[in-house]
Coordinates of C-alpha atoms in Angstrom, one line a residue:
X1 CA 116.5 81.9 92.2
X2 CA 115.3 82.1 88.7
X3 CA 112.3 80.0 87.7
X4 CA 111.9 81.0 84.3
X5 CA 112.7 83.8 81.8
X6 CA 110.1 84.3 78.9
X7 CA 111.8 86.3 75.6
X8 CA 110.0 87.9 72.9
X9 CA 111.5 90.1 70.2
X10 CA 114.6 91.0 72.1
X11 CA 118.0 91.6 69.6
X12 CA 117.8 87.7 67.4
X13 CA 115.7 85.9 70.2
X14 CA 112.2 85.5 68.5
X15 CA 110.3 83.8 70.7
X16 CA 112.2 81.1 74.2
X17 CA 110.6 79.9 77.1
X18 CA 113.2 78.7 79.5
X19 CA 112.4 76.7 83.2
X20 CA 116.0 77.1 85.4
X21 CA 116.6 74.7 89.1
X22 CA 119.2 75.1 91.3
X23 CA 122.8 74.4 90.9
X24 CA 124.9 74.7 87.6
X25 CA 124.0 75.7 84.2
X26 CA 126.2 75.9 81.1
X27 CA 125.8 78.3 78.4
X28 CA 127.2 77.1 75.5
X29 CA 127.5 78.1 71.7
X30 CA 129.2 79.1 68.8
X31 CA 130.8 82.6 68.6
X32 CA 128.6 84.3 67.3
X33 CA 125.7 82.3 68.3
X34 CA 123.9 84.8 70.4
X35 CA 124.9 83.6 74.3
X36 CA 125.9 87.4 74.9
X37 CA 121.8 87.9 74.0
X38 CA 120.6 85.4 76.6
X39 CA 123.2 87.3 78.8
X40 CA 121.4 91.0 78.1
X41 CA 117.8 90.3 78.3
X42 CA 117.9 88.7 81.5
X43 CA 120.1 92.4 82.1
X44 CA 117.0 94.2 80.9
X45 CA 114.7 92.0 82.7
X46 CA 116.8 93.1 85.8
X47 CA 116.6 96.7 85.0
X48 CA 119.5 97.2 82.6
X49 CA 119.3 100.5 80.3
X50 CA 116.5 99.6 77.7
X51 CA 117.4 100.8 74.4
X52 CA 115.3 100.6 70.7
X53 CA 117.9 98.9 69.1
X54 CA 116.8 95.9 71.4
X55 CA 113.7 95.3 69.4
X56 CA 114.3 92.0 67.1
X57 CA 114.6 93.6 63.1
X58 CA 110.5 94.0 62.0
X59 CA 109.2 94.4 65.2
X60 CA 107.3 97.2 67.0
X61 CA 108.4 95.9 71.0
X62 CA 111.1 93.6 72.8
X63 CA 109.7 91.6 76.1
X64 CA 111.5 90.2 78.8
X65 CA 109.7 88.3 81.7
X66 CA 110.6 86.3 84.7
X67 CA 109.7 84.1 87.6
X68 CA 111.9 84.6 90.8
X69 CA 111.7 81.9 93.7
X70 CA 112.7 84.9 96.7
X71 CA 114.9 83.3 99.6
X72 CA 113.8 82.9 103.4
X73 CA 114.8 86.3 104.6
X74 CA 113.6 88.2 108.0
X75 CA 111.4 91.4 108.3
X76 CA 113.1 93.4 111.1
X77 CA 110.4 95.0 113.7
X78 CA 109.4 98.5 113.4
X79 CA 111.3 98.9 109.9
X80 CA 110.4 102.3 108.0
X81 CA 110.7 104.0 105.2
X82 CA 113.6 105.5 106.3
X83 CA 115.8 102.9 106.4
X84 CA 118.2 100.9 104.3
X85 CA 116.5 97.8 103.3
X86 CA 118.9 93.8 104.0
X87 CA 116.9 91.9 101.4
X88 CA 114.3 91.4 99.2
X89 CA 111.7 90.8 101.3
X90 CA 112.0 93.7 103.4
X91 CA 112.8 95.6 99.8
X92 CA 109.1 94.4 98.0
X93 CA 107.6 95.3 102.2
X94 CA 108.3 98.9 102.2
X95 CA 107.4 99.1 99.0
X96 CA 103.7 97.4 100.2
X97 CA 104.4 94.8 97.7
X98 CA 102.9 91.5 99.0
X99 CA 104.4 88.0 98.0
X100 CA 102.1 84.7 97.1
X101 CA 104.0 81.6 97.5
X102 CA 107.2 83.5 98.1
X103 CA 107.4 84.3 94.0
X104 CA 107.5 87.4 92.1
X105 CA 107.3 88.3 88.5
X106 CA 109.7 90.8 86.8
X107 CA 108.1 91.9 83.1
X108 CA 109.3 94.9 81.1
X109 CA 109.1 95.7 77.7
X110 CA 110.0 98.5 75.2
X111 CA 108.6 99.7 72.1
X112 CA 110.2 101.5 69.1
X113 CA 108.4 104.3 70.5
X114 CA 111.2 104.5 72.6
X115 CA 108.6 104.1 75.6
X116 CA 109.5 101.5 78.1
X117 CA 107.7 99.8 81.2
X118 CA 108.4 97.3 83.9
X119 CA 106.5 95.6 86.9
X120 CA 106.5 93.5 90.3
X121 CA 104.0 91.3 90.0
X122 CA 101.5 93.6 89.1
X123 CA 102.4 97.0 90.8
X124 CA 104.5 99.4 88.1
X125 CA 107.6 100.5 89.2
X126 CA 110.5 103.0 88.0
X127 CA 113.9 101.0 85.7
X128 CA 115.7 102.9 89.7
X129 CA 113.3 100.6 91.9
X130 CA 113.8 97.7 89.6
X131 CA 117.7 97.6 89.6
X132 CA 117.4 98.2 93.2
X133 CA 115.1 95.1 93.6
X134 CA 116.5 93.3 91.2
X135 CA 120.5 93.4 93.1
X136 CA 118.9 91.3 96.2
X137 CA 118.4 88.1 93.2
X138 CA 120.7 88.5 91.0
X139 CA 124.2 89.3 90.1
X140 CA 126.4 90.0 86.3
X141 CA 129.7 89.4 85.8
X142 CA 131.3 90.3 83.1
X143 CA 130.4 93.1 80.3
X144 CA 126.9 93.6 81.9
X145 CA 125.8 95.9 84.8
X146 CA 124.4 94.4 88.6
X147 CA 128.4 94.1 89.2
X148 CA 128.2 94.7 92.7
X149 CA 132.1 94.4 94.0
X150 CA 132.6 97.0 91.3
X151 CA 131.3 99.5 93.6
X152 CA 133.4 101.3 96.3
X153 CA 130.0 101.8 97.9
X154 CA 129.6 98.0 98.3
X155 CA 132.9 96.5 99.7
X156 CA 132.6 98.2 103.0
X157 CA 128.7 95.9 103.1
X158 CA 130.9 92.9 101.7
X159 CA 133.1 92.9 104.9
X160 CA 130.9 93.4 107.6
X161 CA 128.7 91.1 106.7
X162 CA 132.4 88.6 106.5
X163 CA 133.4 89.5 110.1
X164 CA 129.5 89.6 111.0
X165 CA 128.6 92.9 112.4
X166 CA 126.2 94.5 110.4
X167 CA 123.6 94.4 113.2
X168 CA 126.5 96.3 114.8
X169 CA 127.1 98.6 112.0
X170 CA 123.3 99.6 112.2
X171 CA 123.6 100.5 116.2
X172 CA 126.2 102.7 115.2
X173 CA 124.2 104.5 112.4
X174 CA 121.1 105.0 114.6
X175 CA 124.0 107.2 117.2
X176 CA 125.8 108.7 114.8
X177 CA 122.4 110.5 113.4
X178 CA 121.3 110.9 117.0
X179 CA 124.7 112.8 117.5
X180 CA 124.8 114.7 114.2
X181 CA 121.4 115.7 114.6
X182 CA 121.8 117.3 118.4
X183 CA 124.8 118.7 116.8
X184 CA 122.9 120.5 114.8
X185 CA 120.7 121.5 117.6
X186 CA 123.6 123.0 119.7
X187 CA 124.7 124.6 116.2
X188 CA 120.9 126.9 115.9
X189 CA 120.8 127.1 119.8
X190 CA 124.7 128.6 119.8
X191 CA 124.1 132.3 118.8
X192 CA 125.0 135.1 120.3
X193 CA 123.1 135.5 123.8
X194 CA 121.8 139.5 121.9
X195 CA 120.3 137.4 119.2
X196 CA 119.1 135.1 121.0
X197 CA 117.4 137.5 123.8
X198 CA 115.8 139.6 120.9
X199 CA 114.0 136.2 119.5
X200 CA 112.9 135.2 122.8
X201 CA 110.8 138.5 123.3
X202 CA 109.4 138.2 119.3
X203 CA 108.2 134.5 120.3
X204 CA 107.2 135.3 123.7
X205 CA 104.4 138.9 121.7
X206 CA 104.0 136.3 119.8
X207 CA 101.9 133.4 122.4
X208 CA 100.7 136.4 123.8
X209 CA 99.4 137.6 120.9
X210 CA 98.0 134.7 119.6
X211 CA 96.8 133.1 122.9
X212 CA 94.9 136.5 123.7
X213 CA 93.1 135.8 120.2
X214 CA 91.9 132.7 121.3
X215 CA 91.6 131.4 117.8
X216 CA 89.0 128.0 116.4
X217 CA 90.5 126.6 113.7
X218 CA 89.2 126.9 110.2
X219 CA 87.2 129.9 111.9
X220 CA 88.1 132.4 109.2
X221 CA 86.6 130.8 106.5
X222 CA 83.2 130.5 108.5
X223 CA 83.6 134.2 109.8
X224 CA 84.1 134.7 105.4
X225 CA 80.6 133.4 104.7
X226 CA 79.0 135.1 107.3
X227 CA 80.6 138.0 106.2
X228 CA 79.5 137.9 102.8
X229 CA 75.8 136.5 104.2
X230 CA 75.1 139.9 106.2
X231 CA 76.6 142.1 103.4
X232 CA 74.5 140.4 100.8
X233 CA 71.1 141.3 103.1
X234 CA 68.8 143.7 101.3
X235 CA 69.7 141.2 98.1
X236 CA 69.5 138.0 100.0
X237 CA 66.1 139.3 101.1
X238 CA 64.7 140.1 97.8
X239 CA 65.0 137.9 96.3
X240 CA 63.3 135.2 98.6
X241 CA 60.5 137.7 98.9
X242 CA 60.4 137.6 95.1
X243 CA 60.2 133.5 95.7
X244 CA 57.2 133.7 98.1
X245 CA 55.5 135.9 96.0
X246 CA 55.3 133.0 93.8
X247 CA 55.2 129.7 95.5
X248 CA 52.7 131.4 98.4
X249 CA 49.2 131.4 98.8
X250 CA 47.5 133.9 96.4
X251 CA 45.1 132.6 93.5
X252 CA 47.8 132.7 91.4
X253 CA 50.4 131.4 93.0
X254 CA 52.0 128.4 91.7
X255 CA 50.7 126.8 94.6
X256 CA 47.6 127.5 93.5
X257 CA 47.2 126.7 90.1
X258 CA 49.1 123.6 91.0
X259 CA 45.7 123.2 92.9
X260 CA 43.4 123.1 90.1
X261 CA 45.7 121.5 88.0
X262 CA 45.5 118.2 90.6
X263 CA 42.0 118.6 91.1
X264 CA 41.3 118.6 87.6
X265 CA 43.9 115.5 86.9
X266 CA 42.0 114.1 89.8
X267 CA 38.8 113.7 87.8
X268 CA 40.3 112.4 84.9
X269 CA 42.2 110.0 87.0
X270 CA 38.3 108.6 87.9
X271 CA 37.9 108.5 83.9
X272 CA 40.9 106.9 82.5
X273 CA 43.2 104.8 84.6
X274 CA 46.0 105.2 82.4
X275 CA 46.9 109.0 83.7
X276 CA 46.9 107.3 87.1
X277 CA 51.2 107.8 87.3
X278 CA 51.0 111.0 85.4
X279 CA 48.8 111.7 88.8
X280 CA 51.3 110.2 91.1
X281 CA 53.8 112.4 90.0
X282 CA 52.3 115.4 90.0
X283 CA 50.6 114.8 93.2
X284 CA 54.4 114.3 94.2
X285 CA 55.3 117.5 93.0
X286 CA 53.0 119.6 94.3
X287 CA 54.2 118.3 98.2
X288 CA 57.4 119.1 97.6
X289 CA 57.0 122.5 96.2
X290 CA 54.1 122.7 99.1
X291 CA 57.6 122.0 101.5
X292 CA 59.3 124.0 99.8
X293 CA 57.5 127.5 99.4
X294 CA 57.1 126.8 103.6
X295 CA 60.8 126.7 103.9
X296 CA 61.4 129.7 101.8
X297 CA 59.1 131.2 104.5
X298 CA 60.4 130.4 107.6
X299 CA 63.9 131.5 105.7
X300 CA 62.7 134.9 104.9
X301 CA 60.7 134.7 108.9
X302 CA 63.9 134.3 110.6
X303 CA 65.7 137.3 108.5
X304 CA 67.2 140.3 110.2
X305 CA 69.5 142.8 109.4
X306 CA 72.0 143.5 112.2
X307 CA 74.9 145.7 111.3
X308 CA 76.5 145.3 114.9
X309 CA 77.0 141.7 114.5
X310 CA 78.2 143.1 110.6
X311 CA 80.7 145.1 112.2
X312 CA 81.9 142.3 114.8
X313 CA 82.6 140.2 112.5
X314 CA 84.5 142.6 110.0
X315 CA 86.3 143.6 113.3
X316 CA 87.1 139.7 114.4
X317 CA 88.7 139.4 110.4
X318 CA 90.6 142.3 110.2
X319 CA 91.9 140.9 114.0
X320 CA 92.8 137.3 112.4
X321 CA 93.9 139.3 109.1
X322 CA 96.6 140.7 111.0
X323 CA 97.6 137.7 112.5
X324 CA 98.7 135.9 109.5
X325 CA 100.4 138.9 108.1
X326 CA 102.6 139.1 110.9
X327 CA 102.8 135.3 111.4
X328 CA 101.8 133.2 108.3
X329 CA 102.8 133.0 104.4
X330 CA 100.1 136.1 103.7
X331 CA 96.1 136.7 104.4
X332 CA 95.6 134.8 101.6
X333 CA 97.3 131.1 104.1
X334 CA 95.4 129.0 106.2
X335 CA 94.8 129.8 109.4
X336 CA 97.0 126.6 110.2
X337 CA 100.1 128.0 110.0
X338 CA 99.0 130.6 112.5
X339 CA 98.8 127.4 114.9
X340 CA 102.6 126.1 113.4
X341 CA 103.9 129.1 114.1
X342 CA 102.9 129.6 117.9
X343 CA 104.1 125.7 118.4
X344 CA 107.8 127.4 117.1
X345 CA 107.0 129.6 119.6
X346 CA 106.8 127.9 122.7
X347 CA 109.5 125.7 121.8
X348 CA 112.2 128.4 121.1
X349 CA 110.8 129.7 124.2
X350 CA 110.8 126.1 126.0
X351 CA 114.4 125.6 125.6
X352 CA 115.9 129.1 124.8
X353 CA 113.8 130.7 128.5
X354 CA 114.9 132.0 131.7
X355 CA 116.6 129.6 133.7
X356 CA 116.9 128.0 131.0
X357 CA 119.6 124.8 130.9
X358 CA 118.4 123.4 127.5
X359 CA 122.2 124.4 125.9
X360 CA 124.2 122.7 129.3
X361 CA 121.8 119.4 129.3
X362 CA 122.6 119.9 124.6
X363 CA 125.8 119.6 125.5
X364 CA 126.6 116.4 128.0
X365 CA 124.3 114.3 126.1
X366 CA 127.2 115.4 122.7
X367 CA 129.3 114.3 125.1
X368 CA 128.6 110.4 126.0
X369 CA 127.4 110.4 122.5
X370 CA 130.4 110.9 121.3
X371 CA 132.2 108.5 123.1
X372 CA 129.7 106.3 122.6
X373 CA 130.1 106.1 118.4
X374 CA 134.2 106.5 118.9
X375 CA 134.1 103.4 120.9
X376 CA 131.3 101.7 118.6
X377 CA 133.7 103.1 115.6
X378 CA 136.9 101.6 117.0
X379 CA 135.4 98.5 118.1
X380 CA 134.1 98.1 114.0
X381 CA 137.6 99.0 113.2
X382 CA 139.6 96.4 114.5
X383 CA 137.1 93.3 113.2
X384 CA 137.7 94.7 109.9
X385 CA 141.3 95.9 110.2
X386 CA 141.8 91.2 111.4
X387 CA 138.2 89.9 109.0
X388 CA 140.4 91.6 106.3
X389 CA 143.8 90.0 106.7
X390 CA 141.8 86.7 106.5
X391 CA 140.0 87.7 103.6
X392 CA 143.3 89.1 102.4
X393 CA 145.3 85.5 102.4
X394 CA 141.4 83.5 101.2
X395 CA 140.9 85.2 97.7
X396 CA 144.7 85.3 96.8
X397 CA 145.0 81.0 96.9
X398 CA 141.9 80.5 95.9
X399 CA 143.5 83.0 92.3
X400 CA 146.3 81.2 92.7
X401 CA 143.9 78.3 91.8
X402 CA 142.1 79.9 88.9
X403 CA 145.6 80.8 86.9
X404 CA 145.8 83.9 88.7
X405 CA 148.7 83.1 89.8
X406 CA 151.1 86.2 91.9
X407 CA 148.2 87.7 91.7
X408 CA 147.7 90.0 95.1
X409 CA 144.4 90.6 96.3
X410 CA 144.6 93.7 99.2
X411 CA 140.9 95.6 101.5
X412 CA 142.3 98.8 101.7
X413 CA 141.4 100.5 105.4
X414 CA 141.4 104.1 105.5
X415 CA 140.8 106.1 108.2
X416 CA 138.4 109.0 107.1
X417 CA 140.0 112.4 108.1
X418 CA 139.9 115.1 110.2
X419 CA 140.3 116.5 113.8
X420 CA 136.8 116.1 115.6
X421 CA 134.3 113.2 115.7
X422 CA 132.3 114.8 113.1
X423 CA 135.0 114.5 110.7
X424 CA 136.6 111.2 111.2
X425 CA 132.9 109.2 111.7
X426 CA 130.5 108.8 109.0
X427 CA 127.6 107.4 109.2
X428 CA 128.8 103.0 108.9
X429 CA 132.2 103.8 110.7
X430 CA 135.9 106.1 111.0
X431 CA 136.6 103.4 108.5
X432 CA 137.0 103.7 104.3
X433 CA 137.2 100.5 102.8
X434 CA 138.3 99.8 99.2
X435 CA 138.9 96.3 97.6
X436 CA 142.6 96.5 96.1
X437 CA 144.1 94.3 93.3
X438 CA 148.1 93.6 92.2
X439 CA 146.9 91.3 88.4
X440 CA 150.6 91.2 87.9
X441 CA 153.5 90.9 90.0
X442 CA 155.8 94.3 90.5
X443 CA 153.0 96.5 89.5
X444 CA 151.0 98.4 93.0
X445 CA 147.7 97.9 93.9
X446 CA 145.3 98.9 91.9
X447 CA 141.5 99.4 92.6
X448 CA 138.5 96.2 91.6
X449 CA 137.7 98.5 88.9
X450 CA 140.3 98.5 86.8
X451 CA 141.5 95.7 86.6
X452 CA 141.0 95.5 82.3
X453 CA 140.4 92.4 81.7
X454 CA 137.1 90.8 81.1
X455 CA 138.4 87.4 82.5
X456 CA 140.1 88.2 85.2
X457 CA 137.7 90.3 86.7
X458 CA 135.5 86.8 86.6
X459 CA 137.7 85.3 88.1
X460 CA 138.1 87.9 90.7
X461 CA 134.7 87.6 91.6
X462 CA 134.5 83.7 91.3
X463 CA 136.8 83.7 94.2
X464 CA 135.4 86.7 96.0
X465 CA 132.2 85.2 95.7
X466 CA 133.0 81.6 97.3
X467 CA 134.2 83.9 100.1
X468 CA 131.4 85.6 100.5
X469 CA 128.4 82.0 99.4
X470 CA 127.5 81.8 103.4
X471 CA 127.0 85.9 104.2
X472 CA 125.6 87.2 100.5
X473 CA 122.4 86.7 100.6
X474 CA 122.0 87.3 96.4
X475 CA 120.7 83.3 95.2
X476 CA 121.2 84.0 91.6
X477 CA 124.6 84.5 90.3
X478 CA 126.3 84.8 86.4
X479 CA 129.6 84.7 85.0
X480 CA 130.3 85.9 81.8
X481 CA 134.0 86.3 79.9
X482 CA 135.0 83.7 83.3
X483 CA 137.4 81.4 80.9
X484 CA 139.0 84.4 79.0
X485 CA 143.0 83.2 78.6
X486 CA 142.2 80.7 81.0
X487 CA 142.7 76.4 79.6
X488 CA 144.3 73.4 81.3
X489 CA 144.0 72.5 85.0
X490 CA 142.9 76.8 85.1
X491 CA 140.0 75.6 83.6
X492 CA 138.8 72.7 85.4
X493 CA 139.5 74.5 88.8
X494 CA 137.7 77.0 87.4
X495 CA 134.9 74.7 86.6
X496 CA 135.6 72.5 90.3
X497 CA 134.8 75.8 92.0
X498 CA 131.7 76.9 90.2
X499 CA 130.0 73.6 90.7
X500 CA 131.5 73.7 94.3
X501 CA 129.9 77.4 94.3
X502 CA 126.5 75.6 93.0
X503 CA 126.1 73.7 96.3
X504 CA 124.6 77.0 98.1
X505 CA 123.8 78.8 94.7
X506 CA 122.2 79.5 91.2
X507 CA 124.8 79.7 89.3
X508 CA 124.8 80.8 84.9
X509 CA 128.2 80.8 83.1
X510 CA 129.1 81.4 79.7
X511 CA 132.2 79.2 78.1
X512 CA 133.5 78.3 74.6
X513 CA 135.8 75.5 77.7
X514 CA 134.1 71.9 78.0
X515 CA 136.5 71.6 81.0
X516 CA 134.0 74.4 82.2
X517 CA 131.1 72.9 81.1
X518 CA 131.0 69.3 82.0
X519 CA 130.8 70.2 85.9
X520 CA 127.7 71.5 84.8
X521 CA 124.1 70.2 86.2
X522 CA 122.4 71.8 82.9
X523 CA 123.4 73.0 80.1
X524 CA 122.2 74.7 77.9
X525 CA 122.7 75.9 73.5
X526 CA 122.1 78.8 71.8
X527 CA 122.1 78.0 68.5
X528 CA 122.2 80.7 65.6
X529 CA 120.0 80.1 62.4
X530 CA 118.9 82.0 58.9
X531 CA 116.3 81.2 57.1
X532 CA 115.8 82.9 54.1
X533 CA 117.2 86.7 54.9
X534 CA 115.6 86.4 58.8
X535 CA 118.8 85.8 61.3
X536 CA 117.6 84.0 64.7
X537 CA 119.2 82.8 67.7
X538 CA 117.5 79.6 69.6
X539 CA 117.5 78.3 73.1
X540 CA 117.0 74.9 73.6
X541 CA 118.0 72.7 77.0
X542 CA 120.5 69.8 76.2
X543 CA 120.7 66.9 77.3
X544 CA 120.9 63.2 77.0
X545 CA 123.0 62.5 73.7
X546 CA 122.9 66.0 72.5
X547 CA 124.7 66.9 75.8
X548 CA 127.4 64.4 74.9
X549 CA 127.7 65.7 71.4
X550 CA 128.2 69.5 72.5
X551 CA 130.7 68.7 75.1
X552 CA 132.5 66.5 71.5
X553 CA 131.8 69.9 69.6
X554 CA 133.7 72.4 72.3
X555 CA 136.1 70.2 72.8
X556 CA 137.7 69.6 69.2
X557 CA 134.6 71.7 67.0
X558 CA 134.1 68.2 65.9
X559 CA 130.9 66.6 67.7
X560 CA 130.8 63.3 65.0
X561 CA 134.0 62.0 65.5
X562 CA 133.8 58.4 67.8
X563 CA 136.6 59.8 69.6
X564 CA 136.1 63.0 70.3
X565 CA 132.0 61.5 71.4
X566 CA 133.7 59.1 73.7
X567 CA 136.1 61.3 75.5
X568 CA 132.9 63.6 75.9
X569 CA 131.3 60.8 77.6
X570 CA 134.3 60.0 79.9
X571 CA 134.9 63.9 80.8
X572 CA 130.8 63.9 81.5
X573 CA 131.1 60.4 83.7
X574 CA 134.0 62.3 85.5
X575 CA 132.8 65.5 86.6
X576 CA 129.2 65.8 86.2
X577 CA 127.6 64.6 89.0
X578 CA 130.3 65.5 91.8

C-alpha cells in the first residue's frame, strides 16, 4: 500500500507531499489541471521512462519518492536466484534487501543532463529492477505503463491463480526442467559408437597421463619461482657477498662504524640528557642492522648451487607445460584447467565405459518423466478449461453493469503445436493462454491489447481486478480514464464496483464524474495556478465543505449555487459511507 508520496520539480508540480490511507481515493480537478501528472510522477517512481522533459521548467532535477507498506507474504524455503519471486518479500529477499517495519522507501530522480538513478531503501537499483519490484506493489491502468493484464505472458498467471493451481504449476515447471536436462544429456550421449569409442580412448589416455604426473595445486607457480632462483644463483651469491662485506665485522664495516657512533652517542648522553631520545633510536638501529647482518650471513651459508636440482625443476616444468598444452587453454593457463579437464574426462569414462548402462538408464528415466509431465499437463489443462468458463461468465456479467452490455470476454486456451512431448509442452504446461474480447457485437474476438478506447480498457481491467481481488497480490490499483464515454447509471455502477474493490485494496481513480467521486473514502484535488509567467499544479486533500464544493463543481460546473451544493451533500451522504 502506498503510504506517502513526495514530488519535487516534476512537470508542473513544484513541491508536494501527500499521505494516503486504505480504501478508495479519487483524484479530481478541472480539465488540464494536471491530474495525469500525478499519475505520471508515480509511474516514474515505479520504473517508467525517465525523460528530461519531465523536469519542471527552470529546474535542473526532478525527484519522486514514496513509502510503501509491504503486504504479508511468506518466503519459500530453499528459494534461489533461479526461482521466480511470487511476491514483493521474495523479490527483496532474492536481491538481499532487508525490510524494516514492513516498509520500503522508493526514490528516483532525473537531471537535465539525462542522468537518472533509483533506490529501494538505501540500495541503488536499475530501472528494470525497480519496474520488476514495483509490479508487485502497484498496477496503473489507463494511458500509462504497468498494465500487467495487457501482457499476454501474465494471462496464464492470472488464470492459474484463479484456478488455485500455482503450486501444481511450480511442480510441473520442476519436472519439465528435469526432463529437458535429461534429454540434453541423452542427445550428448547419443553420438555414433565409433565417435564415442574414439573419444573414450582419448579420455582414458588423458586420465592416465594426468594421474601419473601426480600434480599438486599451484605446483607450476612454485617451480617457476624455484627455477628463477636457481638460474640466478651467481648473481644472488655475488649480491649477498657484497652486502655481508659491508655489514660484516671488519673495522670499516657498517656494524663496526655504528658501534663507534653508538659509543660516542652514549658519552654525549651522559653529559647532555637532551639527546637521550636520539641515543635510543641509534641503539635500536644498531641492533636492527646487527640482526639483518646475521640473517644475510646465514642466508649466504645456505646458498649451494645444485645443477642436478635445477635440471629436475626444469624437467618437471616441461612436463607440466606439455600437459597444459594438451588439456588447458594455453601453456600460460592456470594449472587448475588441467584438473578440470581430468574431472570431465573421468565423468565421460564413468558414463561411457565398457559395460556401462548409462544410456539405457537415462532412456528409462526420460520415459518415466515424460509420463509424469504429460499427466500433470493434462490435469493443469483441465483445471484451466473449467476455470476459463467460469471467468468468461463472471467478466461478461460485470461488464454489462459497467456500460459494456453485449461485450464478450473469452479466455483463449490453445495447445502448443508439435508432435512429441518436448514440443507440445512448455515450462508451464501444454496451454497457450490469452484473454480475448469483443467490445462490439458482431465483431470477432480480439486480443485484449487491441481495445482502442482507454475507458473500455479501464473498465475491462476493473472487471478483471474485481474478480482477481482475492488471488492477486498487488494491493494498490490506479485507474485512469475509467469514466470515458460513460455517465448516468453506468457511472454509478462503476463507482459502486470501485468501492467494493477498495474493501480489500487501495484504489486510486482519476475521474470527471461526481457519481463516481462520491463513492470515494478520500478525495484529492489537482488545481492549476499561474503566478506571473510560472504555471503550477497544486495537489491537496479536500474534506468537509471543500469536498462538497468540489463535488458540486463536478456535477454542474458551479460550486456556489445552493442547489448544486445541496445535491452534492445528498450524494455524499448517500454513497460516501457505504
